[in-house]
């Protein structure tokens, strides 16, 4: 079931963050949502995740949603495996398989606080994917990782997406990340989807790909940044 | 010369291995209490410290042995332990249940918290006269005084522990579609546990204090009775034995809680280490 939003609005006091926003997310499509800081990217994601009670408008979204947050948000007093199965009736071997998929099979007995940042973020992905969501929401889950870890997790996310095929909405402020991962890039500005760009380049993609360089300049301009520095 | 030595500080202190140095330090820490004991013993032996004010350490030690052999001390300890235990269980259960009622819903908070905050301001030792009027001079007022003293630290800490649970984890619970029961069981209660354990340690400390006060009032058994009775006969040795037993029991129960903490909060160890 595709996700449809129409006339979605949200204001914090006098500040309007989402303003009669319309959006459709198609099944199995990897969408990246870009926007300046404070543009309402995370507000939109939280609305889709059902975490915002005050958002108005029509939000038609599947029940099968999973979220990976910016911080991994593992439950610190539950060992890794128990974190993965939290709230699920699923048998333990399914959760173990999910941990194996993100390369954490050996750590299923570990306490979350003993994990590295990258490990914890991978565990958070496993916890989301073991639920076999139709819609996977990623709220800047790579922004706190170091550059090398980020590269490997980008690969991992693409692999997992290719295997499980959920619709993905990745909120990010990183244009390159969006270009490397997504089928479709949205730019949120003044409370609405200001740009909706499809990327057809084959994966794996390279930053130097001329088609991507052109798109990067377009997107940076859309975000109000001149790629050549201020002129 | 001295300037050169100061310029190379790394070589000297680090050269000494850690282990033996530590043992020497630990041994040093026993010196001053031992010296105090020796001075005390000498002062008693020379008559500088009369026995009606404070008995000699050696007398106290032999009295402790005598009281144990005669069965007086074990019986008194048994009676006092029972009072603390029952009072602790009653007060602890009440404190934690009230904290759950107040912590888990706004209506519960409005119903329970104002009353608890008002009662907390009462000096509970001041309630002894009322307790005697209400419950007589038997076991009930003593146990209830302990229960009352225990319930407040457990209530306050558990309540603030519940309210202090990370809201981000509550959001995770929502996205994982946990039911309200699951949210309480998997997130709220374990999240409040560290703070509850702090309350538990405070509660045990205050439980022994409440017992000591309660046992000064018309007790006919227990450690407090033994101490009061000894006062009548100027037996300072028995009084000191009673006090030492109180503190030993206090330390023992504290050690039990610390053991409990280490088991229940194992998930924190990696983070503390």
Short mmCIF file of N, CA and C in Angstrom, two decimals, chain A residues 67-209:
data_model
loop_
_atom_site.label_atom_id
_atom_site.label_comp_id
_atom_site.label_asym_id
_atom_site.label_seq_id
_atom_site.Cartn_x
_atom_site.Cartn_y
_atom_site.Cartn_z
N UNK A 67 11.03 2.39 12.27
CA UNK A 67 11.82 3.62 12.32
C UNK A 67 13.23 3.33 12.84
N UNK A 68 14.22 3.94 12.21
CA UNK A 68 15.56 3.98 12.81
C UNK A 68 15.88 5.46 13.03
N UNK A 69 16.19 5.79 14.29
CA UNK A 69 16.38 7.19 14.64
C UNK A 69 17.84 7.61 14.48
N UNK A 70 18.04 8.91 14.65
CA UNK A 70 19.40 9.45 14.54
C UNK A 70 20.33 8.79 15.56
N UNK A 71 19.90 8.75 16.85
CA UNK A 71 20.63 7.97 17.83
C UNK A 71 19.99 6.58 17.81
N UNK A 72 20.77 5.53 18.01
CA UNK A 72 20.22 4.18 17.82
C UNK A 72 19.03 3.87 18.74
N UNK A 73 18.97 4.50 19.89
CA UNK A 73 17.86 4.31 20.82
C UNK A 73 17.62 2.85 21.15
N UNK A 74 18.68 2.10 21.41
CA UNK A 74 18.50 0.75 21.91
C UNK A 74 18.12 0.86 23.38
N UNK A 75 17.38 -0.13 23.87
CA UNK A 75 16.99 -0.12 25.27
C UNK A 75 18.18 -0.64 26.08
N UNK A 76 18.81 0.20 26.90
CA UNK A 76 20.11 -0.16 27.47
C UNK A 76 20.07 -1.35 28.42
N UNK A 77 18.92 -1.65 29.04
CA UNK A 77 18.87 -2.75 29.99
C UNK A 77 18.42 -4.05 29.36
N UNK A 78 18.37 -4.09 28.04
CA UNK A 78 18.06 -5.35 27.37
C UNK A 78 19.23 -5.73 26.49
N UNK A 79 19.61 -7.01 26.57
CA UNK A 79 20.70 -7.47 25.71
C UNK A 79 20.26 -7.32 24.26
N UNK A 80 21.24 -7.36 23.36
CA UNK A 80 20.98 -7.04 21.97
C UNK A 80 19.81 -7.83 21.38
N UNK A 81 19.82 -9.15 21.60
CA UNK A 81 18.77 -9.99 21.01
C UNK A 81 17.39 -9.56 21.52
N UNK A 82 17.31 -9.27 22.82
CA UNK A 82 16.03 -8.87 23.40
C UNK A 82 15.59 -7.51 22.85
N UNK A 83 16.55 -6.66 22.49
CA UNK A 83 16.21 -5.39 21.85
C UNK A 83 15.57 -5.63 20.49
N UNK A 84 16.13 -6.59 19.76
CA UNK A 84 15.62 -6.87 18.41
C UNK A 84 14.20 -7.41 18.47
N UNK A 85 13.94 -8.29 19.45
CA UNK A 85 12.63 -8.95 19.50
C UNK A 85 11.62 -8.16 20.32
N UNK A 86 12.01 -7.04 20.88
CA UNK A 86 11.11 -6.28 21.75
C UNK A 86 9.77 -6.00 21.06
N UNK A 87 8.70 -6.46 21.69
CA UNK A 87 7.36 -6.21 21.16
C UNK A 87 6.96 -7.14 20.03
N UNK A 88 7.78 -8.16 19.75
CA UNK A 88 7.49 -9.10 18.68
C UNK A 88 7.21 -10.48 19.27
N UNK A 89 6.37 -11.25 18.58
CA UNK A 89 6.20 -12.64 18.98
C UNK A 89 7.15 -13.54 18.20
N UNK A 90 7.94 -12.92 17.34
CA UNK A 90 8.79 -13.69 16.43
C UNK A 90 9.75 -14.60 17.20
N UNK A 91 10.04 -15.78 16.64
CA UNK A 91 10.98 -16.68 17.29
C UNK A 91 12.39 -16.08 17.28
N UNK A 92 13.20 -16.56 18.23
CA UNK A 92 14.53 -15.98 18.40
C UNK A 92 15.40 -16.16 17.15
N UNK A 93 15.21 -17.27 16.40
CA UNK A 93 16.13 -17.46 15.27
C UNK A 93 15.90 -16.43 14.17
N UNK A 94 14.67 -15.89 14.11
CA UNK A 94 14.42 -14.83 13.13
C UNK A 94 15.20 -13.56 13.52
N UNK A 95 15.20 -13.29 14.81
CA UNK A 95 15.95 -12.13 15.30
C UNK A 95 17.44 -12.35 15.13
N UNK A 96 17.88 -13.59 15.36
CA UNK A 96 19.31 -13.89 15.17
C UNK A 96 19.70 -13.71 13.71
N UNK A 97 18.79 -14.12 12.82
CA UNK A 97 19.07 -13.94 11.39
C UNK A 97 19.19 -12.45 11.06
N UNK A 98 18.32 -11.65 11.69
CA UNK A 98 18.37 -10.20 11.44
C UNK A 98 19.69 -9.62 11.93
N UNK A 99 20.16 -10.11 13.09
CA UNK A 99 21.46 -9.65 13.60
C UNK A 99 22.59 -10.09 12.68
N UNK A 100 22.47 -11.33 12.17
CA UNK A 100 23.51 -11.82 11.27
C UNK A 100 23.57 -10.96 10.01
N UNK A 101 22.40 -10.54 9.55
CA UNK A 101 22.34 -9.71 8.34
C UNK A 101 23.11 -8.40 8.48
N UNK A 102 23.13 -7.86 9.70
CA UNK A 102 23.86 -6.61 9.89
C UNK A 102 25.24 -6.86 10.50
N UNK A 103 25.64 -8.14 10.51
CA UNK A 103 27.00 -8.47 10.94
C UNK A 103 27.19 -8.47 12.45
N UNK A 104 26.10 -8.69 13.20
CA UNK A 104 26.22 -8.66 14.66
C UNK A 104 25.84 -10.00 15.30
N UNK A 105 25.95 -11.07 14.53
CA UNK A 105 25.55 -12.39 15.05
C UNK A 105 26.26 -12.72 16.35
N UNK A 106 27.53 -12.32 16.44
CA UNK A 106 28.34 -12.67 17.62
C UNK A 106 27.96 -11.84 18.84
N UNK A 107 27.26 -10.74 18.62
CA UNK A 107 27.05 -9.81 19.74
C UNK A 107 25.65 -9.91 20.34
N UNK A 108 24.92 -11.00 20.04
CA UNK A 108 23.51 -11.02 20.46
C UNK A 108 23.33 -10.97 21.97
N UNK A 109 24.38 -11.36 22.73
CA UNK A 109 24.29 -11.31 24.20
C UNK A 109 24.85 -10.01 24.79
N UNK A 110 25.33 -9.12 23.93
CA UNK A 110 26.01 -7.92 24.44
C UNK A 110 25.00 -6.91 24.99
N UNK A 111 25.46 -6.14 25.99
CA UNK A 111 24.66 -5.01 26.45
C UNK A 111 24.86 -3.86 25.46
N UNK A 112 23.79 -3.13 25.13
CA UNK A 112 23.90 -2.06 24.14
C UNK A 112 25.01 -1.04 24.44
N UNK A 113 25.23 -0.75 25.72
CA UNK A 113 26.22 0.28 26.04
C UNK A 113 27.65 -0.16 25.73
N UNK A 114 27.84 -1.45 25.45
CA UNK A 114 29.18 -1.91 25.11
C UNK A 114 29.42 -1.87 23.60
N UNK A 115 28.41 -1.48 22.82
CA UNK A 115 28.57 -1.45 21.36
C UNK A 115 29.21 -0.14 20.91
N UNK A 116 29.89 -0.19 19.78
CA UNK A 116 30.38 1.04 19.17
C UNK A 116 29.21 1.75 18.49
N UNK A 117 29.42 3.00 18.09
CA UNK A 117 28.36 3.76 17.44
C UNK A 117 27.82 3.07 16.19
N UNK A 118 28.74 2.55 15.38
CA UNK A 118 28.34 1.88 14.15
C UNK A 118 27.58 0.60 14.43
N UNK A 119 28.06 -0.16 15.43
CA UNK A 119 27.37 -1.41 15.79
C UNK A 119 25.96 -1.12 16.28
N UNK A 120 25.85 -0.10 17.12
CA UNK A 120 24.53 0.23 17.68
C UNK A 120 23.58 0.65 16.57
N UNK A 121 24.09 1.40 15.60
CA UNK A 121 23.23 1.85 14.51
C UNK A 121 22.81 0.67 13.64
N UNK A 122 23.73 -0.29 13.44
CA UNK A 122 23.37 -1.50 12.69
C UNK A 122 22.31 -2.29 13.44
N UNK A 123 22.46 -2.37 14.76
CA UNK A 123 21.46 -3.08 15.57
C UNK A 123 20.10 -2.40 15.44
N UNK A 124 20.12 -1.07 15.41
CA UNK A 124 18.87 -0.33 15.27
C UNK A 124 18.21 -0.65 13.92
N UNK A 125 19.04 -0.80 12.87
CA UNK A 125 18.48 -1.20 11.57
C UNK A 125 17.90 -2.61 11.63
N UNK A 126 18.60 -3.52 12.32
CA UNK A 126 18.11 -4.89 12.44
C UNK A 126 16.77 -4.90 13.17
N UNK A 127 16.68 -4.07 14.22
CA UNK A 127 15.43 -4.03 14.99
C UNK A 127 14.28 -3.53 14.11
N UNK A 128 14.57 -2.60 13.20
CA UNK A 128 13.52 -2.10 12.32
C UNK A 128 13.16 -3.15 11.27
N UNK A 129 14.19 -3.81 10.70
CA UNK A 129 13.93 -4.69 9.56
C UNK A 129 13.32 -6.03 9.95
N UNK A 130 13.58 -6.48 11.20
CA UNK A 130 13.04 -7.76 11.61
C UNK A 130 11.51 -7.71 11.64
N UNK A 131 10.97 -6.50 11.67
CA UNK A 131 9.52 -6.32 11.65
C UNK A 131 8.94 -6.39 10.23
N UNK A 132 9.82 -6.59 9.24
CA UNK A 132 9.44 -6.67 7.83
C UNK A 132 8.48 -5.54 7.46
N UNK A 133 8.94 -4.28 7.62
CA UNK A 133 8.04 -3.16 7.39
C UNK A 133 7.78 -2.93 5.90
N UNK A 134 6.61 -2.38 5.60
CA UNK A 134 6.36 -1.94 4.23
C UNK A 134 6.95 -0.55 4.02
N UNK A 135 7.07 0.18 5.13
CA UNK A 135 7.67 1.52 5.06
C UNK A 135 8.73 1.64 6.15
N UNK A 136 9.95 1.95 5.71
CA UNK A 136 11.06 2.10 6.66
C UNK A 136 11.44 3.58 6.70
N UNK A 137 11.37 4.15 7.89
CA UNK A 137 11.68 5.56 8.05
C UNK A 137 13.06 5.69 8.68
N UNK A 138 13.95 6.42 8.04
CA UNK A 138 15.31 6.59 8.55
C UNK A 138 15.53 8.08 8.84
N UNK A 139 15.69 8.40 10.12
CA UNK A 139 15.82 9.81 10.51
C UNK A 139 17.29 10.14 10.74
N UNK A 140 17.96 10.55 9.70
CA UNK A 140 19.40 10.87 9.75
C UNK A 140 20.20 9.83 10.53
N UNK A 141 20.01 8.54 10.22
CA UNK A 141 20.66 7.53 11.07
C UNK A 141 22.16 7.46 10.89
N UNK A 142 22.70 8.13 9.87
CA UNK A 142 24.15 8.01 9.61
C UNK A 142 24.92 9.25 10.03
N UNK A 143 24.21 10.26 10.50
CA UNK A 143 24.88 11.55 10.68
C UNK A 143 25.86 11.56 11.83
N UNK A 144 25.66 10.66 12.83
CA UNK A 144 26.57 10.68 13.98
C UNK A 144 27.74 9.71 13.80
N UNK A 145 27.79 9.05 12.64
CA UNK A 145 28.85 8.04 12.45
C UNK A 145 30.07 8.68 11.80
N UNK A 146 31.23 8.06 12.05
CA UNK A 146 32.43 8.57 11.39
C UNK A 146 32.38 8.21 9.90
N UNK A 147 33.17 8.90 9.11
CA UNK A 147 33.07 8.81 7.66
C UNK A 147 33.23 7.37 7.14
N UNK A 148 34.18 6.63 7.71
CA UNK A 148 34.43 5.26 7.22
C UNK A 148 33.26 4.35 7.55
N UNK A 149 32.78 4.44 8.78
CA UNK A 149 31.64 3.62 9.19
C UNK A 149 30.43 3.95 8.32
N UNK A 150 30.29 5.24 8.00
CA UNK A 150 29.14 5.66 7.22
C UNK A 150 29.14 4.98 5.85
N UNK A 151 30.32 4.88 5.24
CA UNK A 151 30.39 4.23 3.92
C UNK A 151 29.91 2.78 3.99
N UNK A 152 30.39 2.04 5.02
CA UNK A 152 29.98 0.64 5.09
C UNK A 152 28.49 0.52 5.41
N UNK A 153 27.98 1.43 6.22
CA UNK A 153 26.54 1.33 6.54
C UNK A 153 25.67 1.72 5.35
N UNK A 154 26.14 2.66 4.53
CA UNK A 154 25.43 2.96 3.28
C UNK A 154 25.27 1.70 2.44
N UNK A 155 26.38 0.97 2.30
CA UNK A 155 26.34 -0.29 1.54
C UNK A 155 25.33 -1.24 2.14
N UNK A 156 25.41 -1.37 3.46
CA UNK A 156 24.54 -2.30 4.17
C UNK A 156 23.07 -1.94 3.95
N UNK A 157 22.75 -0.65 4.05
CA UNK A 157 21.36 -0.23 3.88
C UNK A 157 20.86 -0.55 2.48
N UNK A 158 21.73 -0.32 1.49
CA UNK A 158 21.32 -0.65 0.11
C UNK A 158 21.08 -2.14 -0.05
N UNK A 159 21.97 -2.95 0.53
CA UNK A 159 21.78 -4.41 0.44
C UNK A 159 20.48 -4.84 1.09
N UNK A 160 20.25 -4.31 2.30
CA UNK A 160 19.04 -4.70 3.03
C UNK A 160 17.79 -4.26 2.28
N UNK A 161 17.87 -3.06 1.71
CA UNK A 161 16.72 -2.54 0.96
C UNK A 161 16.46 -3.42 -0.27
N UNK A 162 17.55 -3.79 -0.97
CA UNK A 162 17.41 -4.61 -2.16
C UNK A 162 16.79 -5.96 -1.81
N UNK A 163 17.12 -6.48 -0.62
CA UNK A 163 16.63 -7.79 -0.25
C UNK A 163 15.18 -7.74 0.24
N UNK A 164 14.86 -6.72 1.07
CA UNK A 164 13.53 -6.70 1.70
C UNK A 164 12.53 -5.80 0.97
N UNK A 165 13.04 -4.88 0.18
CA UNK A 165 12.20 -4.00 -0.63
C UNK A 165 11.09 -3.24 0.11
N UNK A 166 11.38 -2.65 1.24
CA UNK A 166 10.38 -1.75 1.81
C UNK A 166 10.45 -0.43 1.07
N UNK A 167 9.39 0.37 1.16
CA UNK A 167 9.53 1.77 0.77
C UNK A 167 10.38 2.43 1.85
N UNK A 168 11.37 3.24 1.43
CA UNK A 168 12.24 3.89 2.41
C UNK A 168 12.06 5.39 2.31
N UNK A 169 11.96 6.04 3.46
CA UNK A 169 12.07 7.50 3.48
C UNK A 169 13.27 7.84 4.36
N UNK A 170 14.31 8.35 3.71
CA UNK A 170 15.54 8.70 4.42
C UNK A 170 15.59 10.21 4.58
N UNK A 171 15.54 10.66 5.82
CA UNK A 171 15.71 12.09 6.08
C UNK A 171 17.18 12.36 6.25
N UNK A 172 17.69 13.32 5.52
CA UNK A 172 19.13 13.62 5.61
C UNK A 172 19.38 15.08 5.24
N UNK A 173 20.52 15.59 5.66
CA UNK A 173 20.90 16.92 5.19
C UNK A 173 22.10 16.80 4.26
N UNK A 174 22.44 15.54 3.93
CA UNK A 174 23.65 15.28 3.17
C UNK A 174 23.27 14.98 1.72
N UNK A 175 23.55 15.92 0.83
CA UNK A 175 23.16 15.78 -0.58
C UNK A 175 23.82 14.55 -1.21
N UNK A 176 25.09 14.34 -0.90
CA UNK A 176 25.80 13.20 -1.49
C UNK A 176 25.18 11.88 -1.07
N UNK A 177 24.81 11.81 0.20
CA UNK A 177 24.18 10.59 0.70
C UNK A 177 22.90 10.31 -0.07
N UNK A 178 22.09 11.35 -0.27
CA UNK A 178 20.84 11.19 -1.01
C UNK A 178 21.12 10.71 -2.44
N UNK A 179 22.14 11.31 -3.07
CA UNK A 179 22.45 10.94 -4.46
C UNK A 179 22.97 9.52 -4.58
N UNK A 180 23.72 9.07 -3.58
CA UNK A 180 24.28 7.72 -3.62
C UNK A 180 23.22 6.65 -3.41
N UNK A 181 22.22 6.95 -2.58
CA UNK A 181 21.30 5.91 -2.13
C UNK A 181 19.95 5.89 -2.83
N UNK A 182 19.40 7.07 -3.13
CA UNK A 182 17.96 7.13 -3.39
C UNK A 182 17.57 7.01 -4.86
N UNK A 183 16.31 6.54 -5.08
CA UNK A 183 15.70 6.58 -6.41
C UNK A 183 15.11 7.95 -6.68
N UNK A 184 14.82 8.63 -5.60
CA UNK A 184 14.04 9.86 -5.73
C UNK A 184 14.45 10.79 -4.60
N UNK A 185 14.70 12.04 -4.94
CA UNK A 185 15.11 12.99 -3.92
C UNK A 185 14.08 14.11 -3.83
N UNK A 186 13.61 14.35 -2.60
CA UNK A 186 12.66 15.44 -2.37
C UNK A 186 13.37 16.55 -1.62
N UNK A 187 13.02 17.78 -1.94
CA UNK A 187 13.54 18.90 -1.15
C UNK A 187 12.36 19.59 -0.48
N UNK A 188 12.43 19.68 0.83
CA UNK A 188 11.37 20.31 1.60
C UNK A 188 11.74 21.77 1.83
N UNK A 189 10.84 22.66 1.45
CA UNK A 189 11.12 24.08 1.66
C UNK A 189 9.82 24.80 1.93
N UNK A 190 9.82 25.67 2.92
CA UNK A 190 8.66 26.46 3.29
C UNK A 190 7.44 25.57 3.48
N UNK A 191 7.66 24.40 4.10
CA UNK A 191 6.52 23.57 4.47
C UNK A 191 5.95 22.70 3.38
N UNK A 192 6.56 22.74 2.19
CA UNK A 192 6.06 21.89 1.11
C UNK A 192 7.19 21.20 0.40
N UNK A 193 6.83 20.21 -0.46
CA UNK A 193 7.82 19.56 -1.29
C UNK A 193 8.12 20.50 -2.46
N UNK A 194 9.30 21.12 -2.43
CA UNK A 194 9.62 22.13 -3.43
C UNK A 194 10.23 21.51 -4.68
N UNK A 195 10.93 20.39 -4.52
CA UNK A 195 11.55 19.71 -5.67
C UNK A 195 11.34 18.22 -5.52
N UNK A 196 11.12 17.56 -6.62
CA UNK A 196 10.91 16.12 -6.62
C UNK A 196 11.70 15.57 -7.81
N UNK A 197 12.85 14.97 -7.53
CA UNK A 197 13.78 14.62 -8.60
C UNK A 197 14.01 13.11 -8.61
N UNK A 198 13.90 12.48 -9.78
CA UNK A 198 14.19 11.06 -9.88
C UNK A 198 15.65 10.86 -10.26
N UNK A 199 16.25 9.82 -9.69
CA UNK A 199 17.62 9.48 -10.04
C UNK A 199 17.60 8.10 -10.66
N UNK A 200 18.01 8.01 -11.89
CA UNK A 200 17.94 6.73 -12.57
C UNK A 200 19.29 6.06 -12.69
N UNK A 201 20.33 6.72 -12.24
CA UNK A 201 21.68 6.15 -12.37
C UNK A 201 21.75 4.78 -11.71
N UNK A 202 22.52 3.89 -12.36
CA UNK A 202 22.71 2.53 -11.83
C UNK A 202 23.46 2.57 -10.51
N UNK A 203 23.19 1.62 -9.63
CA UNK A 203 24.00 1.45 -8.44
C UNK A 203 24.99 0.34 -8.69
N UNK A 204 26.17 0.28 -8.07
CA UNK A 204 26.69 1.31 -7.18
C UNK A 204 27.06 2.59 -7.92
N UNK A 205 26.83 3.69 -7.25
CA UNK A 205 27.07 4.99 -7.87
C UNK A 205 28.38 5.58 -7.36
N UNK A 206 28.91 6.46 -8.16
CA UNK A 206 30.14 7.13 -7.76
C UNK A 206 29.91 8.63 -7.74
N UNK A 207 30.50 9.26 -6.78
CA UNK A 207 30.31 10.70 -6.62
C UNK A 207 30.69 11.47 -7.87
N UNK A 208 31.68 10.93 -8.62
CA UNK A 208 32.21 11.69 -9.76
C UNK A 208 31.35 11.53 -11.02
N UNK A 209 30.37 10.61 -10.98
CA UNK A 209 29.48 10.41 -12.11
C UNK A 209 28.92 11.76 -12.57
#
